[in-house]
Coordinates of C-alpha atoms in Angstrom, one line a residue:
X86 CA 80.0 114.8 113.6
X87 CA 77.5 117.7 113.7
X88 CA 80.3 119.7 112.1
X89 CA 80.3 117.3 109.3
X90 CA 76.7 117.9 108.6
X91 CA 77.1 121.7 108.8
X92 CA 80.0 121.7 106.4
X93 CA 78.2 119.4 103.9
X94 CA 75.0 121.5 103.9
X95 CA 77.1 124.7 103.3
X96 CA 79.4 123.2 100.7
X97 CA 76.6 121.6 98.7
X98 CA 73.5 123.8 98.8
X99 CA 72.1 122.2 95.6
X100 CA 71.8 118.8 97.3
X101 CA 68.2 118.2 98.2
X102 CA 68.1 114.4 98.9
X103 CA 70.4 112.1 100.8
X104 CA 70.7 108.4 100.1
X105 CA 71.1 106.7 103.5
X106 CA 72.9 103.5 102.7
X107 CA 72.9 100.4 105.0
X108 CA 75.0 97.5 103.5
X109 CA 73.4 94.1 104.2
X110 CA 75.2 90.8 104.6
X111 CA 75.2 90.4 100.8
X112 CA 76.9 93.7 100.4
X113 CA 73.7 95.1 98.8
X114 CA 73.1 98.7 99.7
X115 CA 69.7 98.9 101.4
X116 CA 68.3 102.1 103.0
X117 CA 66.1 105.1 102.2
X118 CA 66.1 108.6 100.7
X119 CA 66.0 111.4 103.1
X120 CA 65.4 115.2 102.5
X121 CA 68.4 117.2 103.6
X122 CA 66.5 118.7 106.6
X123 CA 66.3 115.2 108.1
X124 CA 70.1 114.8 108.4
X125 CA 70.3 116.2 111.9
X126 CA 67.8 113.6 113.2
X127 CA 69.9 110.8 111.7
X128 CA 73.0 112.0 113.5
X129 CA 70.9 112.1 116.8
X130 CA 70.2 108.4 116.4
X131 CA 66.5 108.7 115.4
X132 CA 66.7 106.5 112.3
X133 CA 65.9 102.8 112.8
X134 CA 65.6 99.7 110.6
X135 CA 64.7 96.2 111.5
X136 CA 67.7 94.1 112.4
X137 CA 66.6 91.6 109.7
X138 CA 67.2 94.3 107.1
X139 CA 70.8 93.2 107.3
X140 CA 69.9 89.6 106.5
X141 CA 67.7 89.8 103.4
X142 CA 68.3 87.4 100.7
X143 CA 69.6 88.5 97.3
X144 CA 66.0 89.3 96.1
X145 CA 65.4 91.4 99.2
X146 CA 63.2 89.0 101.0
X147 CA 63.0 88.4 104.7
X148 CA 64.3 85.2 106.2
X149 CA 61.2 84.2 108.1
X150 CA 63.0 82.2 110.8
X151 CA 65.0 85.4 111.8
X152 CA 61.9 87.5 111.7
X153 CA 60.0 85.2 114.0
X154 CA 62.9 84.6 116.4
X155 CA 63.3 88.3 117.2
X156 CA 59.8 89.7 116.6
X157 CA 61.5 91.8 113.9
X158 CA 62.9 94.2 116.4
X159 CA 64.6 97.4 115.3
X160 CA 68.2 98.4 115.5
X161 CA 69.5 102.0 115.7
X162 CA 71.3 103.2 112.6
X163 CA 74.0 105.9 113.0
X164 CA 76.1 107.6 110.3
X165 CA 79.6 106.3 109.6
X166 CA 82.0 109.2 110.1
X167 CA 83.4 110.7 106.9
X168 CA 80.7 109.0 104.7
X169 CA 78.5 112.1 104.1
X170 CA 79.5 112.9 100.5
X171 CA 78.0 114.2 97.2
X172 CA 77.1 111.8 94.4
X173 CA 78.5 113.5 91.3
X174 CA 76.6 111.1 89.0
X175 CA 73.2 112.1 90.3
X176 CA 71.1 114.5 88.1
X177 CA 72.4 118.0 88.4
X178 CA 74.4 116.8 91.5
X179 CA 71.3 117.1 93.6
X180 CA 71.9 113.9 95.7
X181 CA 74.3 113.0 98.4
X182 CA 75.0 109.8 100.2
X183 CA 75.5 108.7 103.8
X184 CA 76.7 105.2 105.0
X185 CA 75.0 103.8 108.1
X186 CA 75.9 101.2 110.6
X187 CA 73.6 99.5 113.1
X188 CA 73.7 99.4 116.9
X189 CA 71.6 97.7 119.5
X190 CA 68.9 99.9 121.1
X191 CA 70.7 99.7 124.4
X192 CA 74.1 100.6 123.0
X193 CA 77.0 98.6 121.4
X194 CA 77.4 97.5 117.9
X195 CA 75.0 95.0 116.5
X196 CA 77.0 91.9 115.5
X197 CA 74.5 91.1 112.7
X198 CA 76.0 94.1 110.9
X199 CA 79.1 93.1 108.8
X200 CA 80.8 96.4 109.6
X201 CA 80.5 95.8 113.4
X202 CA 81.9 92.3 112.9
X203 CA 85.0 93.6 111.1
X204 CA 85.5 96.3 113.7
X205 CA 85.7 93.6 116.4
X206 CA 88.3 91.6 114.4
X207 CA 90.4 94.6 113.8
X208 CA 90.3 95.5 117.5
X209 CA 92.2 92.3 118.2
X210 CA 95.1 93.6 116.1
X211 CA 95.0 97.0 117.8
X212 CA 95.1 95.2 121.2
X213 CA 98.6 93.9 120.1
X214 CA 99.7 97.3 118.9
X215 CA 99.3 96.2 115.3
X216 CA 97.6 97.8 112.3
X217 CA 96.4 95.5 109.4
X218 CA 96.9 97.0 106.0
X219 CA 94.7 95.9 103.1
X220 CA 94.3 96.7 99.4
X221 CA 91.9 95.2 96.9
X222 CA 91.8 94.4 93.2
X223 CA 88.1 94.6 92.1
X224 CA 87.0 93.0 88.8
X225 CA 83.7 93.7 86.9
X226 CA 82.2 93.2 83.5
X227 CA 80.6 95.8 81.3
X228 CA 77.4 94.2 79.9
X229 CA 74.6 95.1 77.5
X230 CA 71.6 93.6 79.2
X231 CA 68.1 93.3 77.8
X232 CA 66.7 91.7 80.9
X233 CA 67.1 88.2 79.5
X234 CA 70.5 87.7 77.8
X235 CA 73.7 89.4 78.8
X236 CA 76.0 90.5 76.0
X237 CA 79.7 91.5 76.0
X238 CA 80.2 95.2 75.5
X239 CA 83.2 97.1 74.3
X240 CA 84.7 94.3 72.2
X241 CA 84.6 93.9 68.4
X242 CA 82.6 90.8 67.6
X243 CA 83.8 88.0 65.4
X244 CA 81.1 85.6 64.0
X245 CA 78.8 87.1 66.6
X246 CA 81.0 86.4 69.6
X247 CA 84.0 88.1 71.1
X248 CA 87.3 86.3 70.7
X249 CA 89.7 86.8 73.5
X250 CA 89.6 89.6 76.1
X251 CA 92.4 91.8 74.8
X252 CA 94.2 91.6 78.1
X253 CA 95.9 94.8 79.1
X254 CA 94.6 96.4 75.9
X255 CA 94.9 100.2 75.9
X256 CA 92.7 100.5 72.8
X257 CA 89.7 99.1 74.8
X258 CA 90.3 101.5 77.6
X259 CA 90.3 104.3 75.1
X260 CA 87.0 103.1 73.7
X261 CA 85.5 103.6 77.2
X262 CA 87.6 106.6 78.2
X263 CA 84.6 108.8 78.9
X264 CA 83.1 106.4 81.4
X265 CA 86.4 105.5 83.0
X266 CA 87.4 109.1 83.4
X267 CA 84.0 109.8 85.0
X268 CA 84.6 107.0 87.4
X269 CA 88.0 108.4 88.3
X270 CA 86.6 111.9 88.9
X271 CA 83.9 110.4 91.2
X272 CA 86.5 108.5 93.1
X273 CA 88.5 111.7 93.6
X274 CA 85.5 113.6 94.8
X275 CA 84.6 110.9 97.2
X276 CA 88.2 110.3 98.4
X277 CA 88.2 106.7 97.2
X278 CA 91.7 105.1 96.7
X279 CA 91.6 104.6 93.0
X280 CA 95.0 103.3 91.9
X281 CA 94.5 102.5 88.2
X282 CA 92.4 100.5 85.9
X283 CA 93.4 97.7 83.5
X284 CA 91.6 95.6 80.9
X285 CA 91.3 92.1 82.2
X286 CA 91.4 88.7 80.5
X287 CA 87.7 88.2 79.6
X288 CA 85.8 90.2 77.1
X289 CA 84.4 93.4 78.6
X290 CA 86.2 92.7 81.9
X291 CA 88.0 95.4 83.8
X292 CA 89.9 95.6 87.1
X293 CA 90.1 98.6 89.4
X294 CA 93.1 98.7 91.7
X295 CA 92.8 100.3 95.1
X296 CA 95.6 101.7 97.2
X297 CA 96.7 100.2 100.4
X298 CA 94.9 101.4 103.5
X299 CA 95.8 100.8 107.1
X300 CA 92.2 100.7 108.2
X301 CA 90.3 97.7 106.9
X302 CA 86.9 99.0 108.1
X303 CA 87.4 102.1 106.0
X304 CA 88.7 100.1 103.0
X305 CA 85.6 97.8 103.0
X306 CA 83.3 100.9 102.9
X307 CA 85.4 102.3 100.1
X308 CA 85.0 99.1 98.1
X309 CA 81.2 99.3 98.4
X310 CA 81.2 103.0 97.6
X311 CA 83.3 102.4 94.5
X312 CA 81.1 99.5 93.3
X313 CA 78.1 101.8 93.8
X314 CA 79.8 104.6 91.8
X315 CA 80.8 102.3 89.0
X316 CA 77.3 100.8 88.6
X317 CA 75.6 104.2 88.6
X318 CA 78.1 105.7 86.1
X319 CA 78.0 102.7 83.7
X320 CA 74.2 103.0 83.6
X321 CA 74.5 106.5 82.4
X322 CA 76.5 105.1 79.5
X323 CA 73.9 102.5 78.6
X324 CA 75.7 99.6 80.2
X325 CA 75.5 97.4 83.2
X326 CA 78.6 97.2 85.4
X327 CA 78.2 93.7 86.8
X328 CA 80.1 92.2 89.7
X329 CA 78.5 88.8 89.1
X330 CA 81.3 86.3 89.7
X331 CA 80.7 84.3 86.5
X332 CA 78.6 86.2 84.0
X333 CA 79.8 84.2 80.9
X334 CA 80.4 80.4 81.1
X335 CA 83.4 80.2 78.9
X336 CA 85.3 83.2 80.2
X337 CA 87.2 84.1 83.4
X338 CA 85.0 85.3 86.3
X339 CA 85.2 88.4 88.4
X340 CA 87.2 88.2 91.6
X341 CA 88.1 90.4 94.6
X342 CA 91.7 89.8 95.4
X343 CA 92.9 91.1 98.8
X344 CA 96.4 92.1 99.7
X345 CA 97.2 92.1 103.4
X346 CA 100.2 93.0 105.6
X347 CA 100.5 94.1 109.2
X348 CA 102.4 97.1 110.7
X349 CA 103.6 97.0 114.3
X350 CA 103.6 100.0 116.7
X351 CA 107.1 101.0 115.4
X352 CA 105.8 101.2 111.9
X353 CA 107.6 98.0 110.7
X354 CA 105.9 95.4 108.5
X355 CA 105.9 92.3 110.6
X356 CA 106.1 90.2 107.4
X357 CA 109.4 91.8 106.3
X358 CA 112.7 90.3 107.2
X359 CA 114.6 91.9 104.3
X360 CA 114.4 88.9 102.1
X361 CA 112.1 87.7 99.4
X362 CA 110.8 84.9 101.7
X363 CA 109.4 87.0 104.6
X364 CA 109.3 86.4 108.3
X365 CA 107.9 83.3 110.2
X366 CA 104.9 85.5 111.0
X367 CA 104.1 85.7 107.3
X368 CA 104.2 81.9 107.0
X369 CA 102.1 81.5 110.2
X370 CA 99.5 83.9 108.8
X371 CA 99.5 81.9 105.6
X372 CA 99.1 78.7 107.6
X373 CA 96.0 80.2 109.4
X374 CA 94.4 81.4 106.2
X375 CA 94.9 77.9 104.6
X376 CA 93.6 76.1 107.6
X377 CA 90.4 78.2 107.8
X378 CA 89.9 78.7 104.0
X379 CA 87.3 75.9 103.6
X380 CA 85.2 77.0 106.6
X381 CA 85.3 80.6 105.2
X382 CA 84.4 79.6 101.7
X383 CA 80.7 80.7 101.9
X384 CA 82.0 84.2 102.6
X385 CA 84.3 84.2 99.6
X386 CA 81.6 82.6 97.4
X387 CA 78.3 83.9 98.8
X388 CA 76.1 83.4 95.7
X389 CA 74.9 80.4 93.7
X390 CA 76.7 81.7 90.6
X391 CA 80.0 82.2 92.5
X392 CA 80.7 78.5 92.5
X393 CA 81.0 78.5 88.7
X394 CA 84.3 80.4 89.0
X395 CA 86.2 77.5 90.5
X396 CA 87.4 75.5 87.6
X397 CA 90.9 74.5 86.6
X398 CA 92.8 77.3 84.8
X399 CA 90.0 79.8 85.5
X400 CA 92.1 82.2 87.7
X401 CA 90.2 80.9 90.7
X402 CA 91.7 78.3 93.0
X403 CA 90.2 74.9 93.7
X404 CA 92.6 73.9 96.5
X405 CA 94.0 75.6 99.6
X406 CA 97.6 76.1 98.6
X407 CA 100.2 78.9 98.4
X408 CA 103.3 80.0 96.6
X409 CA 105.7 82.8 95.9
X410 CA 104.9 84.9 92.8
X411 CA 102.4 82.3 91.6
X412 CA 99.0 83.2 90.3
X413 CA 97.7 79.7 90.1
X414 CA 97.4 79.3 93.9
X415 CA 95.0 80.5 96.5
X416 CA 97.5 82.5 98.5
X417 CA 100.3 84.3 96.6
X418 CA 103.3 86.2 98.1
X419 CA 104.1 88.9 95.5
X420 CA 107.6 89.7 94.6
X421 CA 108.9 93.2 95.1
X422 CA 110.4 95.4 97.8
X423 CA 110.7 93.5 101.1
X424 CA 109.2 96.5 102.9
X425 CA 105.9 95.7 101.0
X426 CA 106.0 92.0 101.8
X427 CA 102.4 90.7 102.0
X428 CA 100.1 88.0 101.2
X429 CA 97.5 88.1 98.3
X430 CA 94.3 86.2 99.0
X431 CA 92.9 85.2 95.6
X432 CA 89.7 83.3 96.5
X433 CA 86.9 85.8 96.9
X434 CA 84.5 86.7 94.1
X435 CA 83.6 90.2 93.2
X436 CA 80.1 89.6 94.8
X437 CA 81.5 89.0 98.2
X438 CA 80.9 91.4 101.1
X439 CA 84.2 93.1 101.7
X440 CA 83.5 93.6 105.4
X441 CA 83.1 89.9 105.9
X442 CA 85.9 89.0 103.5
X443 CA 88.4 91.1 105.4
X444 CA 87.0 89.8 108.7
X445 CA 87.7 86.1 107.9
X446 CA 91.0 86.7 106.3
X447 CA 92.3 88.8 109.2
X448 CA 90.9 86.5 111.8
X449 CA 92.5 83.5 110.1
X450 CA 95.8 85.2 109.7
X451 CA 95.9 86.3 113.3
X452 CA 94.9 82.8 114.5
X453 CA 97.8 81.4 112.4
X454 CA 100.2 83.8 114.0
X455 CA 99.0 83.2 117.6
X456 CA 99.2 79.4 117.2
X457 CA 102.4 79.3 115.1
X458 CA 100.6 77.4 112.3
X459 CA 103.1 76.3 109.6
X460 CA 101.9 75.7 106.0
X461 CA 103.2 73.0 103.7
X462 CA 106.0 73.9 101.3
X463 CA 105.1 76.6 98.7
X464 CA 103.8 75.5 95.3
X465 CA 105.9 76.0 92.2
X466 CA 104.3 75.8 88.8
X467 CA 100.7 74.8 88.2
X468 CA 98.8 75.0 91.4
X469 CA 95.8 73.2 89.9
X470 CA 97.8 70.0 89.4
X471 CA 98.9 69.6 93.0
X472 CA 97.2 66.7 94.6
X473 CA 98.2 67.0 98.2
X474 CA 96.5 70.3 99.1
X475 CA 93.1 70.5 100.8
X476 CA 90.3 70.7 98.3
X477 CA 87.9 73.6 98.7
X478 CA 84.1 73.2 98.9
X479 CA 83.3 74.2 95.3
X480 CA 79.6 73.4 95.8
X481 CA 77.4 75.8 97.7
X482 CA 75.7 73.2 99.9
X483 CA 79.1 71.9 101.1
X484 CA 80.4 75.4 101.8
X485 CA 77.3 76.3 103.9
X486 CA 77.6 73.1 105.9
X487 CA 81.2 73.8 106.8
X488 CA 80.4 77.4 107.5
X489 CA 77.6 76.5 109.9
X490 CA 79.5 73.8 111.8
X491 CA 82.8 75.9 112.1
X492 CA 84.0 76.9 115.5
X493 CA 86.4 79.3 113.8
X494 CA 83.5 81.1 112.1
X495 CA 81.6 81.3 115.4
X496 CA 84.7 82.9 117.0
X497 CA 85.7 85.1 114.1
X498 CA 82.3 86.5 113.0
X499 CA 80.3 85.7 116.1
X500 CA 77.4 83.2 116.5
X501 CA 74.8 85.8 115.4
X502 CA 76.5 86.5 112.0
X503 CA 77.2 82.8 111.5
X504 CA 73.5 82.0 112.1
X505 CA 72.0 84.9 110.1
X506 CA 74.3 84.6 107.1
X507 CA 73.9 80.8 107.0
X508 CA 70.1 81.0 107.0
X509 CA 70.1 83.7 104.3
X510 CA 72.3 81.7 102.0
X511 CA 70.3 78.5 102.7
X512 CA 67.2 80.3 101.6
X513 CA 68.9 81.5 98.4
X514 CA 70.2 78.0 97.6
X515 CA 66.7 76.5 98.2
X516 CA 65.3 78.9 95.7
X517 CA 67.7 78.0 93.0
X518 CA 67.2 74.3 93.6
X519 CA 63.5 74.6 93.1
X520 CA 63.9 75.9 89.6
X521 CA 64.3 73.8 86.5
X522 CA 66.8 75.2 84.0
X523 CA 66.3 75.4 80.2
X524 CA 69.3 73.1 79.8
X525 CA 67.4 70.4 81.7
X526 CA 64.4 70.7 79.4
X527 CA 66.6 70.5 76.3
X528 CA 68.4 67.5 77.7
X529 CA 65.5 65.4 79.0
X530 CA 62.0 66.3 77.8
X531 CA 62.3 64.4 74.5
X532 CA 65.1 62.0 75.2
X533 CA 63.8 60.4 78.3

C-alpha cells in the first residue's frame, strides 16, 4: 500500500489535502482533513478515532451509554486499499480522498465498523468456495432547499406544483445534462461502476444504476463514494442531491434496490438451472430473506423518515412476499438470461448503510440455503393485496424491538453492532418523539 501512496503523490502533485473518510453506522462519512505529508503516517496505523465515532446519531451526537461503557476508547483506522483517489469536484482539483476502516488496538477488525461486519459475512461465502455478486439501483431527489422548505427541481411547475414525474423522460435528463455528465466523469475517474441514469417516477427523482460486482465489500464502498460525489457535484449546480427516503409526502420515495446472485468455484451461478424459475438454492435464499426480513427492517429503514415510504402502491413493500418479474413485491426474480438469474431485494431506502444492507441480505440468503428454507408460492399480480404474507414492521419502534431481540441479527451482524446500532436508532427515535409537529398545532390548539 506504500506504493499506492507514492503513485498518488506523483500522479496528483496539485493535491494538497486529503479527506480521510470513516463511514459510521448511518452511512454518514465522518473523518478529518489531512495535509498530503501526513498520508504515510495514516498507512502506518497512526490515525485513531474513538470507537463511538462509528455510532453517532444522525445529528452527529454521541450515544452516552456507549461512551460510558467503553470509556470512549480509540480504535485504529487504516486505509482501505484502492480508495486513495482524487476528488474532481474539489476546487482546482486540490483535494483527494481516502476511505478508512477501524481495527481494535490489539489487532483484528472492530465489529462496530459496518465494513468489518460485512467482511465477516462475505467470508462465510468464501469458505464454501462461493462469491456473492451484487449490484445496486440508487435513487435520489434533486431539491432546491432554503433550509426550511424543500422544493422540486428540474420540473416545470403547474399551478405552483409539479404534476407527475415524467418517468423515463429524456428531456429532463437533457435539462440536467451538465450535472449528470459531470457525475459520470467523476465516476470514471474514481473507477465507480456507473451503469446509466434514468428519470424516476417522482418529480426531480433520478436513479443511478451500478454494474454487478463480485465483491460486496467493494460495492458498498462504491455506493458511499458515489453518493458523496453526487451530493458534492449537485451542490456546485445550486441543488441538493437528497437520499432522504421520503422527501415529498405525495410522491414515491427513494430506494436502494439490491440485486444478488452467487458464483461457485467453477464460475457457475448457483441460482441458474437454465430455466426462468431458477434452482432450489434460489428459492432457499428467498426463503431466508423472507424469514429474516422483519428482524432486519431497522437496517433497511434506519431513519424516522424512512417509514413513510411503506404505503400501498408506493413502490415500497409492506409485506414479506416474492414473485417472478413483479415490482409490487419485496423480493423480485427478474426475467432475462438464465445465466443472470438473481433475486432483487426491494426493501431498503436510499438512506440505508450499504455495508449493513448487504450484510443482512447475504446472511439471510445463506441461512436459507443452509437450512433449505422454502418460501410460499410466488405472488402474481398486486403484491399489496395479498393477505397471507407476513406484515413488515412499518413503524420504527416495532422495527427496533424486533432488531434488538433477534438471534439472527446477533449472529449475522454480531452482538456489538446489534447493540450499538440499536442504541443509536433509539436515541434518534426519542428525539423525534419529543418534538411537536406543526400539523399537531393546526389540528389541536384551537379545536380542543
